[in-house]
Short mmCIF file of C-alpha atoms and ligand atoms in Angstrom, two decimals:
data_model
loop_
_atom_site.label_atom_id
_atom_site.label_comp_id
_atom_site.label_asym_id
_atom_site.label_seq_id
_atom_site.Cartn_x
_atom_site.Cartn_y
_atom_site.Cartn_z
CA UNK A 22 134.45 193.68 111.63
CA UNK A 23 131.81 193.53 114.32
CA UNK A 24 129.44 190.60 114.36
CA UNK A 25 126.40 191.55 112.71
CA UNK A 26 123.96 189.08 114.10
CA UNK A 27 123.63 189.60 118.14
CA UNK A 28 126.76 187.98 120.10
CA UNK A 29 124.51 185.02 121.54
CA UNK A 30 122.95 184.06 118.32
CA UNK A 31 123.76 180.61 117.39
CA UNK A 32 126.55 179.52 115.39
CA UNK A 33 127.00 177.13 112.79
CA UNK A 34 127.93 173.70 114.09
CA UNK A 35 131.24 172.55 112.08
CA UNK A 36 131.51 168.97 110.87
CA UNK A 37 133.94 167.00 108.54
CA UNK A 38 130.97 168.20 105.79
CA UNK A 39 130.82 171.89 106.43
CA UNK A 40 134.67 172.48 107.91
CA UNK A 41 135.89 173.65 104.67
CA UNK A 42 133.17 176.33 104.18
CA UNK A 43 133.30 177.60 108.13
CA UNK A 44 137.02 177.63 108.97
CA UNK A 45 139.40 178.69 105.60
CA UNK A 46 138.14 182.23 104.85
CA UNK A 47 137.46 181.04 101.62
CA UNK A 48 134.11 180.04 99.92
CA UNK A 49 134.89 176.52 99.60
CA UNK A 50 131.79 174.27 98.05
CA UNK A 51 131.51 170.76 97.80
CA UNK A 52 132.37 169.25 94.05
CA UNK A 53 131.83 166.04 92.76
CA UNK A 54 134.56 164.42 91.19
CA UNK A 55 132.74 161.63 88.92
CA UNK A 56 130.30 164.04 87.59
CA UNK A 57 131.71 167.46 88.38
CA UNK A 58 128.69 169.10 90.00
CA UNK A 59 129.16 171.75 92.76
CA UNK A 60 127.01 171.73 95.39
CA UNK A 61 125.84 173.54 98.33
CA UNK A 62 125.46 172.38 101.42
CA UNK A 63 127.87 169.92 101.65
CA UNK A 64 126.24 166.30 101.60
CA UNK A 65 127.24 162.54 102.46
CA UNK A 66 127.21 161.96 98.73
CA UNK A 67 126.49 164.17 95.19
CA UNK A 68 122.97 164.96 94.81
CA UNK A 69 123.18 164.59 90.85
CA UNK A 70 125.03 161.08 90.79
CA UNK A 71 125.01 159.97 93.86
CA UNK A 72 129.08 159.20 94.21
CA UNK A 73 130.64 160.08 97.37
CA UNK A 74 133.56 161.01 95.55
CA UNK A 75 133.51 164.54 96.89
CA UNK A 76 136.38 167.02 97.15
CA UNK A 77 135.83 170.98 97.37
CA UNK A 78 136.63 173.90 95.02
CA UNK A 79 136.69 177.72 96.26
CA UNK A 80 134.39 180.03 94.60
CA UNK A 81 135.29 183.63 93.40
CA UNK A 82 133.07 184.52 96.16
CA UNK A 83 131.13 187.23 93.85
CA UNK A 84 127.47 187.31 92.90
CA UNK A 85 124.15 189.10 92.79
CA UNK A 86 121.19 189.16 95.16
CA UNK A 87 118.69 186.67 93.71
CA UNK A 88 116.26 187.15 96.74
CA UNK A 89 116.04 188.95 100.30
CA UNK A 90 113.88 188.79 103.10
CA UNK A 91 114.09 191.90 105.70
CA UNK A 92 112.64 190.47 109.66
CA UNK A 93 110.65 193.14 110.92
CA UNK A 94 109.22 190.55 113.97
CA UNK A 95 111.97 188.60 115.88
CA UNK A 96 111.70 184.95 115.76
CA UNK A 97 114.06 185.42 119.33
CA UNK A 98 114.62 187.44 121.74
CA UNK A 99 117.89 188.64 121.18
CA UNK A 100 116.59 189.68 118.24
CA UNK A 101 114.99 192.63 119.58
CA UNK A 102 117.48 194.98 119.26
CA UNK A 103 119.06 194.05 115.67
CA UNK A 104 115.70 194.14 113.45
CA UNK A 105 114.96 194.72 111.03
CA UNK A 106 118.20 193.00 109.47
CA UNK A 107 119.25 191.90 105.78
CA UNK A 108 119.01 188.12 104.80
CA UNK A 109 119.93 187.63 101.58
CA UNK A 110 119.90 184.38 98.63
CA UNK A 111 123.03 184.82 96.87
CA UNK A 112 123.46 183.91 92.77
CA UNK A 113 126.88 183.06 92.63
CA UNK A 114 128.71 184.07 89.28
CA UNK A 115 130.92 180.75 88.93
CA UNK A 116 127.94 178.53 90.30
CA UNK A 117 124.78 180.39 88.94
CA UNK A 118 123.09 177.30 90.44
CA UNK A 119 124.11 177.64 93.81
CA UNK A 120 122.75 180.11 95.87
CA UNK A 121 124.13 180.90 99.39
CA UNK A 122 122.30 182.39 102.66
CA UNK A 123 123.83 185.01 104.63
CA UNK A 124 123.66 188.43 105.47
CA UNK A 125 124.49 191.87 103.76
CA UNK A 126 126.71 193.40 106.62
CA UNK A 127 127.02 196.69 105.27
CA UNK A 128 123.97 197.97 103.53
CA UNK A 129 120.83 199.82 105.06
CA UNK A 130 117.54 197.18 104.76
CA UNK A 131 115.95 199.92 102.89
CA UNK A 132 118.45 199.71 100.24
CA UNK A 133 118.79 195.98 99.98
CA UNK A 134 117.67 195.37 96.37
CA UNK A 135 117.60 191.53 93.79
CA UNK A 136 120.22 192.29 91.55
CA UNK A 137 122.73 194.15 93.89
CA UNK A 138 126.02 192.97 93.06
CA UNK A 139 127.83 191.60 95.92
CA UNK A 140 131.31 189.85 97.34
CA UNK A 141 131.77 187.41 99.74
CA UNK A 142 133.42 188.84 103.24
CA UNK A 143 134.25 186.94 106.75
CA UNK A 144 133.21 187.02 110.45
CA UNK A 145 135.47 185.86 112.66
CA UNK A 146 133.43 184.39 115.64
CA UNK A 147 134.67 183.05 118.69
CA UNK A 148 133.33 179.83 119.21
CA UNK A 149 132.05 180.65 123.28
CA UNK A 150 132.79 176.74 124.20
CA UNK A 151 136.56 177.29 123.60
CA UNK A 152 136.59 175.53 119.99
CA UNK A 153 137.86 176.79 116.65
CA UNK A 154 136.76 180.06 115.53
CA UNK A 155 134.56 180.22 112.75
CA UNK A 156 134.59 182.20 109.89
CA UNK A 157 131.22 182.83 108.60
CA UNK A 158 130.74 184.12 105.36
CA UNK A 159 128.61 186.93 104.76
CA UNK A 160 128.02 189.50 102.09
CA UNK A 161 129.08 193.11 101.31
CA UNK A 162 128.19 195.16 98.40
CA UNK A 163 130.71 195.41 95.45
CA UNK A 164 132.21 198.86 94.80
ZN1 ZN D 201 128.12 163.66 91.00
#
């Protein structure tokens, strides 16, 4: 799959925290072992207890758009030439209180809708400095 952002848009940096989610293809989150929250983005500790007893489950990766915005005005540059462009807020159906960012890759803006049902896909980016690609999740509409 192509990148849908521009090539020089910025990637994610990865960090012990975030490695799961941006390297494994798979939608790991963050889980709290003492009080079995899930959380999203990874933390230092569990934002509902507080433990840093933290180890990561993976997600079914399916959901439904809970919100969207569509840019019409680039914030940058190389913006120009990809607007407008989808940015969905994902529900997600095993963690209805975590919602992810990311974008619909394969749906027109003017048919971005709340409620569209959607699965969890991957971008295999480069990383330009000669580290570890990343695999960004993004979002494609279930069939
Ligand atoms: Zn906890």
């Amino acid at each position: 799959m192509a990148r849908y952002m521009p090539d020089g848009w910025t990637l994610p940096e990865v960090n012990d925290l975030n490695r799961p989610f941006f390297t494994t293809g798979k939608l790991m989150l963050q889980h709290c072992v003492a009080c079995d929250t899930v959380q999203h983005p990874p933390e230092d500790i569990c934002r509902s207890c507080q433990s840093d007893n933290l180890d990561y489950v993976e997600s079914k990766g399916t959901g439904e758009v809970y919100s969207y915005v569509l840019p019409h005005h680039p914030p940058n540059e190389l913006l120009n030439t990809r607007i407008p462009y989808n940015i969905v807020l994902v529900q997600l159906d095993d963690h209805p209180h975590v919602r992810l960012v990311g974008n619909l890759v394969d749906t027109e803006p003017d048919d971005v809708k709340i409620g569209i049902r959607v699965n969890a896909t991957w971008e295999e980016i480069a990383d330009p400095n000669g580290g570890p690609a990343i695999l960004l999740p993004q979002w494609v509409q279930a069939k």
